[in-house]
CSV table of C-alpha atoms in Angstrom, one decimal:
chain,number,residue,atom,x,y,z
A,530,MET,CA,-20.4,-22.0,47.7
A,531,GLY,CA,-22.5,-19.2,46.2
A,532,ASN,CA,-26.1,-19.3,45.1
A,533,TYR,CA,-25.3,-19.6,41.5
A,534,ARG,CA,-26.9,-22.5,39.7
A,535,VAL,CA,-25.7,-23.9,36.4
A,536,LEU,CA,-28.9,-24.0,34.3
A,537,ALA,CA,-29.8,-24.3,30.7
A,538,GLY,CA,-29.4,-20.9,28.9
A,539,PRO,CA,-29.3,-18.9,26.9
A,540,GLU,CA,-27.6,-17.1,29.7
A,541,ALA,CA,-25.5,-14.4,28.2
A,542,PHE,CA,-23.2,-13.7,25.3
A,543,LEU,CA,-20.2,-14.3,27.5
A,544,PRO,CA,-21.4,-16.0,30.7
A,545,PRO,CA,-19.0,-16.3,33.6
A,546,SER,CA,-17.4,-19.6,34.2
A,547,ALA,CA,-19.4,-21.6,36.8
A,548,ALA,CA,-16.2,-22.0,38.8
A,549,CYS,CA,-15.9,-18.2,39.1
A,550,ALA,CA,-19.5,-18.2,40.4
A,551,GLY,CA,-18.6,-20.5,43.2
A,552,VAL,CA,-19.5,-23.9,41.8
A,553,VAL,CA,-17.1,-26.6,43.0
A,554,LEU,CA,-16.3,-30.0,41.5
A,555,PRO,CA,-17.6,-33.2,43.1
A,556,ASP,CA,-15.4,-35.6,45.0
A,557,PRO,CA,-14.9,-39.2,43.8
A,558,GLY,CA,-18.2,-41.1,43.9
A,559,GLN,CA,-20.1,-37.9,43.6
A,560,ALA,CA,-21.5,-35.8,40.7
A,561,HIS,CA,-23.0,-32.3,40.5
A,562,ILE,CA,-26.4,-31.3,39.3
A,563,HIS,CA,-26.7,-27.6,38.5
A,564,GLY,CA,-23.7,-27.1,40.7
A,565,GLU,CA,-25.1,-28.9,43.7
A,566,ILE,CA,-23.2,-32.1,44.9
A,567,PHE,CA,-25.1,-35.4,44.9
A,568,HIS,CA,-24.2,-39.1,45.1
A,569,GLU,CA,-23.3,-40.3,41.7
A,570,ASP,CA,-26.3,-42.7,41.6
A,571,VAL,CA,-28.7,-39.8,42.0
A,572,ALA,CA,-27.0,-38.0,39.1
A,573,MET,CA,-27.2,-41.1,36.9
A,574,GLU,CA,-30.9,-41.3,37.4
A,575,GLU,CA,-31.3,-37.6,36.7
A,576,ALA,CA,-29.2,-37.9,33.5
A,577,ALA,CA,-31.3,-40.8,32.3
A,578,LYS,CA,-34.5,-38.9,32.9
A,579,ARG,CA,-33.2,-35.9,31.0
A,580,PHE,CA,-32.1,-38.1,28.1
A,581,LEU,CA,-35.3,-40.0,27.9
A,582,SER,CA,-37.6,-36.9,28.1
A,583,ALA,CA,-35.6,-35.0,25.5
A,584,LYS,CA,-36.8,-34.3,22.0
A,585,VAL,CA,-33.3,-34.6,20.5
A,586,PRO,CA,-31.0,-36.3,22.9
A,587,THR,CA,-27.5,-36.2,21.6
A,588,ILE,CA,-24.1,-37.7,22.5
A,589,PHE,CA,-21.0,-35.8,21.4
A,590,PRO,CA,-18.0,-38.2,21.5
A,591,GLY,CA,-14.7,-36.5,21.5
A,592,PRO,CA,-11.2,-37.5,20.1
A,593,MET,CA,-10.3,-39.6,23.2
A,594,VAL,CA,-13.1,-42.1,22.4
A,595,LEU,CA,-13.4,-41.6,18.6
A,596,TRP,CA,-9.9,-42.7,18.0
A,597,ASN,CA,-8.7,-46.1,18.9
A,598,TRP,CA,-5.5,-45.0,20.6
A,599,ASN,CA,-5.6,-47.4,23.6
A,600,PRO,CA,-7.6,-50.4,24.7
A,601,LYS,CA,-9.6,-48.3,27.2
A,602,SER,CA,-10.8,-45.9,24.4
A,603,ALA,CA,-12.1,-48.9,22.5
A,604,LYS,CA,-14.1,-50.2,25.5
A,605,LYS,CA,-15.5,-46.7,26.1
A,606,ALA,CA,-16.6,-46.5,22.4
A,607,THR,CA,-18.5,-49.8,22.8
A,608,ALA,CA,-20.3,-48.5,25.9
A,609,ILE,CA,-21.1,-45.1,24.3
A,610,LYS,CA,-22.5,-46.8,21.2
A,611,ALA,CA,-24.7,-49.0,23.4
A,612,MET,CA,-26.0,-45.9,25.2
A,613,TYR,CA,-26.8,-44.3,21.8
A,614,ASP,CA,-28.5,-47.4,20.6
A,615,GLU,CA,-30.7,-47.4,23.7
A,616,LEU,CA,-31.6,-43.8,23.3
A,617,LYS,CA,-32.3,-44.2,19.6
A,618,ASP,CA,-34.5,-47.2,20.3
A,619,HIS,CA,-36.5,-45.0,22.7
A,620,ASN,CA,-36.5,-41.9,20.5
A,621,PRO,CA,-35.6,-42.2,16.8
A,622,GLY,CA,-34.6,-38.5,16.9
A,623,ALA,CA,-31.5,-39.3,19.0
A,624,LEU,CA,-28.2,-38.2,17.5
A,625,LEU,CA,-24.5,-39.2,17.7
A,626,ILE,CA,-22.4,-36.4,16.5
A,627,PRO,CA,-18.6,-36.5,16.6
A,628,MET,CA,-16.0,-33.9,17.7
A,629,PRO,CA,-13.1,-35.5,15.8
A,630,ASP,CA,-10.5,-32.9,16.7
A,631,TYR,CA,-10.2,-29.3,17.8
A,632,ARG,CA,-9.0,-27.7,14.6
A,633,PRO,CA,-10.9,-24.6,13.5
A,634,LYS,CA,-12.7,-25.5,10.3
A,635,TYR,CA,-12.7,-23.1,7.4
A,636,PRO,CA,-14.8,-21.9,5.7
A,637,LYS,CA,-17.3,-23.5,8.2
A,638,ILE,CA,-18.2,-26.8,9.7
A,639,ASN,CA,-21.1,-28.9,8.6
A,640,PRO,CA,-23.3,-28.8,11.7
A,641,GLU,CA,-25.3,-31.8,10.6
A,642,ILE,CA,-22.3,-34.2,10.9
A,643,GLU,CA,-19.9,-32.7,13.4
A,644,ILE,CA,-19.4,-30.4,16.3
A,645,ASN,CA,-16.5,-28.1,16.8
A,646,PRO,CA,-15.4,-26.8,20.2
A,647,ASN,CA,-14.9,-23.3,18.9
A,648,HIS,CA,-18.6,-22.9,17.8
A,649,PRO,CA,-20.6,-25.7,19.3
A,650,ASN,CA,-23.7,-23.6,19.4
A,651,LEU,CA,-24.0,-24.0,15.6
A,652,THR,CA,-24.4,-27.7,15.8
A,653,VAL,CA,-26.8,-27.4,18.8
A,654,TRP,CA,-29.0,-24.8,17.0
A,655,HIS,CA,-29.0,-26.6,13.6
A,656,ASN,CA,-30.1,-29.9,15.0
A,657,LYS,CA,-32.4,-28.4,17.7
A,658,ILE,CA,-30.6,-30.4,20.4
A,659,ASP,CA,-32.2,-30.0,23.8
A,660,VAL,CA,-30.0,-32.5,25.8
A,661,CYS,CA,-26.5,-33.4,25.1
A,662,MET,CA,-23.6,-35.3,26.7
A,663,PHE,CA,-19.9,-34.7,26.2
A,664,VAL,CA,-17.7,-37.7,26.5
A,665,GLY,CA,-14.0,-38.1,25.5
A,666,VAL,CA,-13.4,-34.4,25.0
A,667,HIS,CA,-10.2,-33.0,26.6
A,668,CYS,CA,-11.2,-30.9,29.6
A,669,HIS,CA,-10.1,-27.5,28.4
A,670,GLN,CA,-12.0,-27.8,25.1
A,671,ALA,CA,-15.0,-29.2,26.9
A,672,ASN,CA,-15.1,-26.2,29.3
A,673,LEU,CA,-14.9,-23.8,26.4
A,674,SER,CA,-17.8,-25.6,24.6
A,675,LEU,CA,-20.0,-26.1,27.6
A,676,LYS,CA,-19.8,-22.4,28.4
A,677,ILE,CA,-20.6,-21.4,24.8
A,678,ILE,CA,-23.6,-23.8,24.8
A,679,ARG,CA,-24.8,-22.4,28.1
A,680,GLY,CA,-24.3,-18.9,26.9
A,681,GLY,CA,-26.2,-19.1,23.6
A,682,THR,CA,-28.6,-22.1,23.6
A,683,ASN,CA,-31.2,-23.7,25.8
A,684,CYS,CA,-29.5,-27.1,25.6
A,685,TYR,CA,-29.1,-29.1,28.8
A,686,THR,CA,-25.5,-30.3,29.0
A,687,ILE,CA,-24.2,-33.4,30.7
A,688,ALA,CA,-20.4,-34.1,31.0
A,689,MET,CA,-19.1,-37.7,31.4
A,690,CYS,CA,-15.6,-36.6,32.4
A,691,ALA,CA,-12.6,-38.9,32.8
A,692,MET,CA,-11.0,-36.4,35.1
A,693,ALA,CA,-12.5,-34.3,37.9
A,694,GLY,CA,-15.7,-33.2,36.2
A,695,HIS,CA,-16.9,-29.9,34.7
A,696,GLU,CA,-18.5,-27.0,36.6
A,697,ASP,CA,-19.8,-25.6,33.4
A,698,ALA,CA,-22.0,-28.6,32.6
A,699,MET,CA,-25.5,-28.7,34.1
A,700,LEU,CA,-24.8,-32.2,35.2
A,701,SER,CA,-21.3,-33.7,35.5
A,702,PHE,CA,-19.9,-37.0,36.4
A,703,ARG,CA,-16.2,-37.6,37.1
A,704,ASP,CA,-13.7,-40.4,36.8
A,705,ALA,CA,-15.5,-41.9,33.8
A,706,THR,CA,-14.5,-45.5,33.0
A,707,PRO,CA,-16.0,-47.9,30.6
A,708,ASP,CA,-17.8,-49.5,33.6
A,709,LYS,CA,-19.3,-46.2,34.6
A,710,ILE,CA,-20.6,-45.6,31.1
A,711,TRP,CA,-22.1,-49.1,31.1
A,712,LYS,CA,-23.7,-48.4,34.5
A,713,LEU,CA,-25.4,-45.3,33.0
A,714,VAL,CA,-26.6,-47.5,30.1
A,715,GLU,CA,-28.2,-49.8,32.6
A,716,VAL,CA,-29.8,-46.9,34.5
A,717,ILE,CA,-31.2,-45.6,31.3
A,718,LYS,CA,-32.7,-49.0,30.6
A,719,ASP,CA,-34.2,-49.2,34.1
A,720,VAL,CA,-35.7,-45.7,34.0
A,721,ARG,CA,-37.0,-46.4,30.5
A,722,LYS,CA,-38.9,-49.4,31.9
A,723,SER,CA,-40.4,-47.3,34.6
A,724,LEU,CA,-41.8,-44.6,32.3
B,1453,MET,CA,2.3,-42.4,18.5
B,1454,GLY,CA,2.6,-44.6,15.5
B,1455,LYS,CA,0.7,-45.5,12.4
B,1456,GLU,CA,-1.1,-48.3,14.4
B,1457,LYS,CA,-2.7,-45.6,16.5
B,1458,ILE,CA,-4.2,-43.6,13.6
B,1459,LYS,CA,-7.4,-45.5,13.4
B,1460,ILE,CA,-11.0,-44.9,14.3
B,1461,ASN,CA,-13.0,-47.0,16.8
B,1462,ASP,CA,-15.2,-49.3,14.7
B,1463,GLU,CA,-18.4,-48.0,16.6
B,1464,PHE,CA,-17.8,-44.5,15.3
B,1465,TYR,CA,-16.3,-45.1,11.8
B,1466,ASP,CA,-19.5,-44.4,10.0
B,1467,ILE,CA,-20.3,-41.1,11.7
B,1468,MET,CA,-16.8,-39.6,11.2
B,1469,PRO,CA,-16.7,-36.8,8.6
B,1470,PRO,CA,-15.2,-38.2,5.3
B,1471,GLU,CA,-11.9,-36.2,5.6
B,1472,TYR,CA,-11.0,-38.2,8.7
B,1473,GLN,CA,-11.9,-41.5,7.1
B,1474,GLU,CA,-9.7,-40.6,4.1
B,1475,LEU,CA,-6.9,-39.6,6.4
B,1476,VAL,CA,-7.0,-43.1,8.0
B,1477,GLU,CA,-7.4,-45.0,4.7
B,1478,GLU,CA,-5.5,-43.0,2.2
B,1479,ALA,CA,-2.9,-40.8,3.9
B,1480,THR,CA,0.8,-41.8,3.4
B,1481,TYR,CA,1.5,-42.5,7.1
B,1482,GLY,CA,4.1,-45.3,7.2
B,1483,LYS,CA,4.9,-45.2,3.5
B,1484,GLU,CA,8.7,-45.3,3.1
B,1485,SER,CA,8.7,-43.8,-0.4
B,1486,ARG,CA,6.5,-40.9,0.5
B,1487,GLY,CA,7.4,-37.6,-1.2
B,1488,TRP,CA,6.1,-34.6,-3.1
B,1489,LYS,CA,4.7,-36.8,-5.9
B,1490,ASP,CA,2.0,-37.9,-3.5
B,1491,VAL,CA,0.5,-34.4,-3.6
B,1492,GLY,CA,-2.7,-34.6,-5.5
B,1493,GLU,CA,-2.4,-38.4,-5.6
B,1494,ALA,CA,-2.8,-39.4,-1.9
B,1495,LYS,CA,-4.7,-37.8,1.0
B,1496,GLU,CA,-2.5,-34.9,2.1
B,1497,LEU,CA,-1.8,-34.1,5.7
B,1498,ILE,CA,-3.0,-30.6,5.3
B,1499,GLU,CA,-6.7,-30.3,5.0
B,1500,GLU,CA,-7.2,-26.7,4.0
B,1501,HIS,CA,-5.2,-23.6,4.7
B,1502,SER,CA,-6.0,-20.0,5.4
B,1503,LEU,CA,-3.2,-18.4,3.5
B,1504,CYS,CA,-3.7,-16.0,0.7
B,1505,ALA,CA,-4.7,-17.3,-2.7
B,1506,GLY,CA,-1.5,-18.1,-4.7
B,1507,CYS,CA,0.8,-17.9,-1.6
B,1508,PRO,CA,4.0,-19.8,-2.3
B,1509,GLU,CA,4.1,-20.7,1.4
B,1510,SER,CA,1.1,-22.9,0.9
B,1511,ILE,CA,2.8,-25.1,-1.7
B,1512,ALA,CA,6.0,-25.1,0.4
B,1513,PHE,CA,4.0,-26.3,3.4
B,1514,ARG,CA,2.4,-29.1,1.2
B,1515,TYR,CA,5.8,-30.2,0.0
B,1516,VAL,CA,7.3,-30.2,3.5
B,1517,LEU,CA,4.4,-32.3,4.9
B,1518,ALA,CA,4.6,-34.7,1.9
B,1519,CYS,CA,8.3,-35.2,2.4
B,1520,LEU,CA,8.5,-35.8,6.1
B,1521,PRO,CA,10.1,-39.3,6.4
B,1522,LYS,CA,7.8,-40.4,9.3
B,1523,PRO,CA,5.0,-38.0,9.9
B,1524,GLU,CA,3.3,-40.3,12.4
B,1525,ASP,CA,6.4,-40.0,14.6
B,1526,THR,CA,7.1,-36.3,13.9
B,1527,VAL,CA,6.3,-33.3,16.1
B,1528,MET,CA,6.5,-30.0,14.4
B,1529,VAL,CA,7.1,-26.8,16.3
B,1530,GLY,CA,5.8,-23.6,14.8
B,1531,SER,CA,5.9,-19.9,15.8
B,1532,THR,CA,4.0,-16.8,15.2
B,1533,GLY,CA,3.6,-15.8,11.6
B,1534,CYS,CA,1.8,-16.8,8.5
B,1535,THR,CA,2.9,-20.5,9.2
B,1536,SER,CA,0.9,-20.4,12.4
B,1537,LEU,CA,-2.3,-19.9,10.4
B,1538,VAL,CA,-1.7,-23.2,8.7
B,1539,PHE,CA,-0.7,-25.5,11.6
B,1540,PRO,CA,-4.3,-25.8,13.0
B,1541,HIS,CA,-5.2,-27.6,9.7
B,1542,VAL,CA,-2.3,-30.0,9.7
B,1543,ALA,CA,-2.6,-33.7,10.6
B,1544,VAL,CA,0.9,-33.9,12.2
B,1545,HIS,CA,1.4,-33.3,15.9
B,1546,ASN,CA,2.5,-29.7,16.3
B,1547,ILE,CA,3.2,-27.2,19.0
B,1548,HIS,CA,2.8,-23.4,18.7
B,1549,SER,CA,5.6,-21.7,20.6
B,1550,LEU,CA,5.9,-18.2,21.8
B,1551,PHE,CA,7.2,-15.9,19.1
B,1552,GLY,CA,10.9,-16.7,18.6
B,1553,ASN,CA,11.0,-19.4,21.2
B,1554,GLN,CA,10.6,-22.3,18.7
B,1555,ASN,CA,14.1,-23.7,18.9
B,1556,ALA,CA,14.1,-23.7,22.7
B,1557,ILE,CA,10.8,-25.6,22.7
B,1558,ALA,CA,12.1,-28.0,20.2
B,1559,SER,CA,15.3,-28.6,22.2
B,1560,GLY,CA,13.3,-29.7,25.3
B,1561,LEU,CA,10.8,-31.6,23.2
B,1562,LYS,CA,13.5,-33.6,21.4
B,1563,ARG,CA,15.3,-34.5,24.6
B,1564,THR,CA,12.0,-35.5,26.3
B,1565,LEU,CA,10.8,-37.6,23.5
B,1566,ALA,CA,14.2,-39.4,23.5
B,1567,LEU,CA,13.7,-40.2,27.2
B,1568,ARG,CA,10.1,-41.1,26.9
B,1569,PHE,CA,10.3,-43.3,23.8
B,1570,PRO,CA,13.9,-44.6,23.9
B,1571,GLU,CA,13.0,-47.5,21.6
B,1572,LYS,CA,11.4,-45.2,18.9
B,1573,VAL,CA,12.7,-42.7,16.5
B,1574,LYS,CA,10.9,-39.4,17.0
B,1575,ASP,CA,11.7,-36.5,14.7
B,1576,VAL,CA,11.3,-32.9,15.7
B,1577,VAL,CA,11.0,-30.3,13.0
B,1578,VAL,CA,10.9,-26.5,13.6
B,1579,LEU,CA,9.1,-24.6,10.9
B,1580,ALA,CA,8.9,-20.8,11.4
B,1581,GLY,CA,9.1,-17.6,9.4
B,1582,ASP,CA,12.1,-15.4,9.0
B,1583,GLY,CA,11.0,-13.0,11.8
B,1584,ALA,CA,10.8,-15.8,14.3
B,1585,THR,CA,14.0,-17.6,13.1
B,1586,VAL,CA,16.3,-14.7,12.5
B,1587,ASP,CA,15.1,-11.6,14.4
B,1588,ILE,CA,13.1,-12.4,17.5
B,1589,GLY,CA,14.3,-16.0,17.9
B,1590,LEU,CA,17.9,-15.7,16.8
B,1591,ASP,CA,19.2,-16.3,20.3
B,1592,MET,CA,17.2,-19.6,20.6
B,1593,THR,CA,18.0,-20.6,17.0
B,1594,LEU,CA,21.8,-20.2,17.5
B,1595,GLN,CA,21.9,-21.7,21.0
B,1596,SER,CA,20.2,-24.8,19.8
B,1597,TRP,CA,22.8,-25.2,17.0
B,1598,PHE,CA,25.7,-24.5,19.5
B,1599,ARG,CA,24.3,-27.2,21.7
B,1600,GLN,CA,24.1,-29.6,18.8
B,1601,GLU,CA,20.4,-30.3,19.3
B,1602,LYS,CA,19.3,-33.1,17.0
B,1603,PHE,CA,16.4,-31.5,15.1
B,1604,THR,CA,15.8,-29.7,11.8
B,1605,THR,CA,15.1,-26.0,11.6
B,1606,ILE,CA,13.2,-24.9,8.5
B,1607,CYS,CA,12.8,-21.2,7.8
B,1608,PHE,CA,10.2,-19.9,5.4
B,1609,ASP,CA,11.9,-16.8,4.2
B,1610,ASN,CA,9.5,-14.2,2.8
B,1611,GLU,CA,12.0,-11.5,3.6
B,1612,LEU,CA,9.6,-9.4,5.8
B,1613,TYR,CA,6.9,-9.5,8.4
B,1614,ALA,CA,4.1,-10.4,6.1
B,1615,ASN,CA,1.0,-10.9,8.1
B,1616,THR,CA,1.5,-7.7,10.1
B,1617,GLY,CA,1.8,-5.5,7.0
B,1618,GLY,CA,5.3,-5.6,5.7
B,1619,GLN,CA,7.8,-4.5,8.3
B,1620,GLU,CA,11.5,-4.9,7.8
B,1621,SER,CA,13.1,-8.2,8.9
B,1622,GLY,CA,16.7,-9.3,9.2
B,1623,LEU,CA,16.3,-11.4,6.1
B,1624,MET,CA,14.9,-8.6,4.0
B,1625,GLN,CA,17.2,-7.8,1.1
B,1626,LYS,CA,19.2,-4.5,1.2
B,1627,GLY,CA,17.4,-1.6,-0.3
B,1628,PHE,CA,13.9,-3.1,-0.3
B,1629,VAL,CA,11.1,-0.7,0.5
B,1630,GLY,CA,8.3,-2.4,2.4
B,1631,LYS,CA,4.8,-1.1,3.1
B,1632,MET,CA,5.8,-0.5,6.7
B,1633,ALA,CA,9.5,0.1,6.0
B,1634,PRO,CA,9.3,3.2,3.8
B,1635,ALA,CA,13.0,4.2,4.3
B,1636,GLY,CA,14.2,1.0,2.7
B,1637,LYS,CA,16.4,-1.7,4.2
B,1638,LYS,CA,19.8,-0.2,5.0
B,1639,PHE,CA,21.7,-3.4,5.7
B,1640,ASP,CA,22.5,-6.7,4.0
B,1641,LYS,CA,20.4,-9.8,4.4
B,1642,VAL,CA,21.5,-11.7,7.5
B,1643,PRO,CA,23.7,-14.5,6.2
B,1644,LEU,CA,22.0,-17.1,8.3
B,1645,PRO,CA,23.0,-20.2,6.1
B,1646,GLU,CA,26.7,-19.2,6.6
B,1647,ILE,CA,26.1,-18.6,10.3
B,1648,ALA,CA,24.4,-22.0,10.5
B,1649,ARG,CA,27.4,-23.7,9.0
B,1650,ASN,CA,29.7,-22.0,11.4
B,1651,SER,CA,27.5,-22.7,14.3
B,1652,GLY,CA,27.6,-26.4,13.9
B,1653,CYS,CA,24.8,-27.3,11.6
B,1654,HIS,CA,25.7,-30.5,9.7
B,1655,TYR,CA,23.4,-29.9,6.7
B,1656,VAL,CA,22.4,-26.5,5.4
B,1657,ALA,CA,20.5,-25.8,2.2
B,1658,VAL,CA,19.1,-22.6,0.7
B,1659,MET,CA,16.6,-22.7,-2.2
B,1660,THR,CA,13.2,-21.6,-3.4
B,1661,VAL,CA,10.4,-24.1,-3.6
B,1662,SER,CA,10.1,-23.9,-7.4
B,1663,LYS,CA,11.7,-27.4,-7.8
B,1664,PRO,CA,9.9,-29.9,-5.7
B,1665,ASN,CA,12.5,-32.7,-6.3
B,1666,ARG,CA,15.2,-30.6,-4.8
B,1667,VAL,CA,13.0,-29.6,-1.9
B,1668,GLU,CA,12.2,-33.2,-1.2
B,1669,LYS,CA,15.8,-34.3,-1.2
B,1670,ALA,CA,16.8,-31.4,1.1
B,1671,ILE,CA,14.0,-32.0,3.6
B,1672,ARG,CA,14.8,-35.7,3.8
B,1673,ASN,CA,18.5,-35.2,4.1
B,1674,ALA,CA,18.0,-32.6,6.8
B,1675,ILE,CA,15.7,-34.7,8.9
B,1676,LEU,CA,17.7,-37.9,8.6
B,1677,VAL,CA,21.0,-36.1,9.4
B,1678,ALA,CA,19.4,-34.3,12.3
B,1679,ARG,CA,18.1,-37.7,13.6
B,1680,GLU,CA,21.6,-39.3,13.5
B,1681,ILE,CA,24.2,-36.6,13.8
B,1682,GLY,CA,23.1,-33.1,14.8
B,1683,PRO,CA,21.3,-29.8,13.9
B,1684,THR,CA,20.3,-29.0,10.3
B,1685,TYR,CA,18.9,-25.9,8.7
B,1686,ILE,CA,16.9,-25.2,5.5
B,1687,GLN,CA,16.0,-21.8,4.2
B,1688,LEU,CA,13.2,-21.7,1.7
B,1689,TYR,CA,12.2,-18.6,-0.2
B,1690,THR,CA,8.5,-18.3,0.0
B,1691,PRO,CA,7.8,-14.8,-1.3
B,1692,CYS,CA,4.9,-12.8,0.1
B,1693,ILE,CA,3.2,-11.9,-3.2
B,1694,LEU,CA,1.0,-9.3,-1.5
B,1695,GLU,CA,3.9,-7.4,0.0
B,1696,ILE,CA,6.1,-7.4,-3.1
B,1697,GLY,CA,3.2,-6.4,-5.4
B,1698,LYS,CA,2.7,-9.6,-7.4
B,1699,GLN,CA,-0.4,-11.3,-8.6
B,1700,MET,CA,-1.5,-14.6,-7.3
B,1701,MET,CA,-0.2,-16.4,-10.4
B,1702,GLU,CA,3.2,-14.8,-10.2
B,1703,GLY,CA,4.6,-16.5,-7.1
B,1704,LEU,CA,6.3,-19.4,-9.0
B,1705,GLN,CA,7.9,-17.0,-11.5
B,1706,GLU,CA,9.2,-14.8,-8.6
B,1707,MET,CA,10.9,-17.8,-7.1
B,1708,ARG,CA,12.4,-18.8,-10.5
B,1709,ASP,CA,13.7,-15.3,-11.0
B,1710,SER,CA,15.4,-15.4,-7.6
B,1711,GLU,CA,17.3,-18.6,-7.9
B,1712,GLY,CA,19.4,-18.0,-11.0
B,1713,PRO,CA,23.3,-17.9,-10.7
B,1714,GLY,CA,24.4,-15.2,-8.4
B,1715,LYS,CA,20.9,-14.4,-7.2
B,1716,ARG,CA,20.1,-14.4,-3.5
B,1717,PHE,CA,18.4,-17.8,-3.6
B,1718,GLU,CA,20.7,-19.6,-5.8
B,1719,PHE,CA,20.7,-23.3,-4.6
B,1720,LYS,CA,23.4,-23.7,-2.0
B,1721,GLU,CA,24.0,-26.8,0.1
B,1722,TYR,CA,26.6,-27.5,2.8
B,1723,VAL,CA,27.1,-31.0,4.2
B,1724,SER,CA,29.6,-31.7,7.0
B,1725,ASP,CA,32.1,-34.5,6.5
B,1726,GLU,CA,30.3,-36.6,9.1
B,1727,ALA,CA,26.9,-36.0,7.4
B,1728,LYS,CA,28.4,-36.7,4.0
B,1729,VAL,CA,29.5,-40.2,5.0
B,1730,PHE,CA,26.1,-40.9,6.5
B,1731,LEU,CA,24.2,-39.7,3.4
B,1732,ASP,CA,26.5,-41.7,1.1
B,1733,GLU,CA,25.8,-44.8,3.1
B,1734,MET,CA,22.1,-44.1,3.0
B,1735,ASP,CA,22.3,-43.6,-0.7
B,1736,ALA,CA,24.2,-46.8,-1.3
B,1737,GLU,CA,21.7,-48.7,0.9
B,1738,ARG,CA,18.8,-47.2,-1.1
B,1739,LYS,CA,20.5,-48.2,-4.4
B,1740,ARG,CA,21.1,-51.7,-3.1
B,1741,LYS,CA,17.4,-52.1,-2.1
B,1742,LYS,CA,16.3,-50.8,-5.5
B,1743,LYS,CA,18.6,-53.2,-7.3
B,1744,ALA,CA,17.4,-56.1,-5.2
B,1745,LEU,CA,13.8,-55.1,-5.9
B,1746,ARG,CA,14.4,-54.9,-9.6
B,1747,ALA,CA,16.1,-58.3,-9.6
B,1748,ALA,CA,13.2,-59.9,-7.7
B,1749,ARG,CA,10.7,-58.4,-10.2
B,1750,ALA,CA,12.8,-59.8,-13.1
B,1751,LYS,CA,12.5,-63.3,-11.7
């Protein structure tokens, strides 16, 4: 592994992918923070701290959780909404902005109400988002978006990935299930109590 | 996929942009009588398009989408060309293939869907321009017909390569001088409808899109015949107004001028014997249903 660390940007107009810079994905039960592998519990606590200390913590739910296409997606949606409610209760500035699909929008998207993977920086800039979490976004689109956000904004990115995780996020979980999302909700509650 | 899967999780309904809420509430997924008359009445499956203002292809696209018998169980296969600028805005599953490869992709897709969902009817519809269908992809187009693949091929025929500046295509009419074909076309238009018929297509139709009723009937016939019997082909004249020097309001008239008796887009339809029997049965069934409905209303 190289010395490269995945940090909040703006890094460059076209930053290299973190994978090219030597960042590797976590194994099951693990997560990465800035490219370094930790136990998943450590990452949960770090994610909670980041969310709770943010000015505009935001969750970006993608098509796989927005659309009710199988029972698991409905369960994840309930958990994500609970997480948002907890964040909103802590900080009224918290946002929940959908990424309904990946179609390019012409003439432009409305950054107040949606995020598009082809220009996610517009939504981040417009809403002054400083910490965000991607969940339910297909991996190839998430990688694209995370890289653009890292390249052009100072937003801290968290990925709640249902597959193997994302090198291009500053903090990435893997194998996301409804239970894992609920666990993060509980960790946020616990950390909040300790603040 | 099915209509029951086109719904938003309750938790996120209120944050979804309105066009998605409308799609779920008002689009004509699952409506048996869907057709071109829904255009402007119900939520369309095309949100916006990035074609030129007044482009006849845009209205052809809207008619095709409005007339698909089961859009929720349809996968469209597109190819490079003006049509590929529209597919990203379409609320029907679609695949962009390599230039000319669309009928090969569709062959594999149709077979795979039949294996994966044996209990469901899944339609595959190829929609590509004349360059992809007749020039670059002619091999794939013909081979899929020879193999009797059960899907519909729709060709938007604008008689040249429009979005690259007006190069000569196989479907360009003889003598036409394009912006990038200054010497003029020296050969006749490739007689693809006749080739389709001789290659095993069971339903073939050639027309412009000036008459939506006719387009609707042809699209439905082609898809239903492909579903049950074998390959079908529709060639629609969608003139490129920019490349033939027309104004944005002149597309419709151009189509009308090209479909008169003896003109190159005079309405032509070929139906194989097998398909004819099938369509007659469908027609009789539809009439029976209509009669029964009328009788029930009268009581």
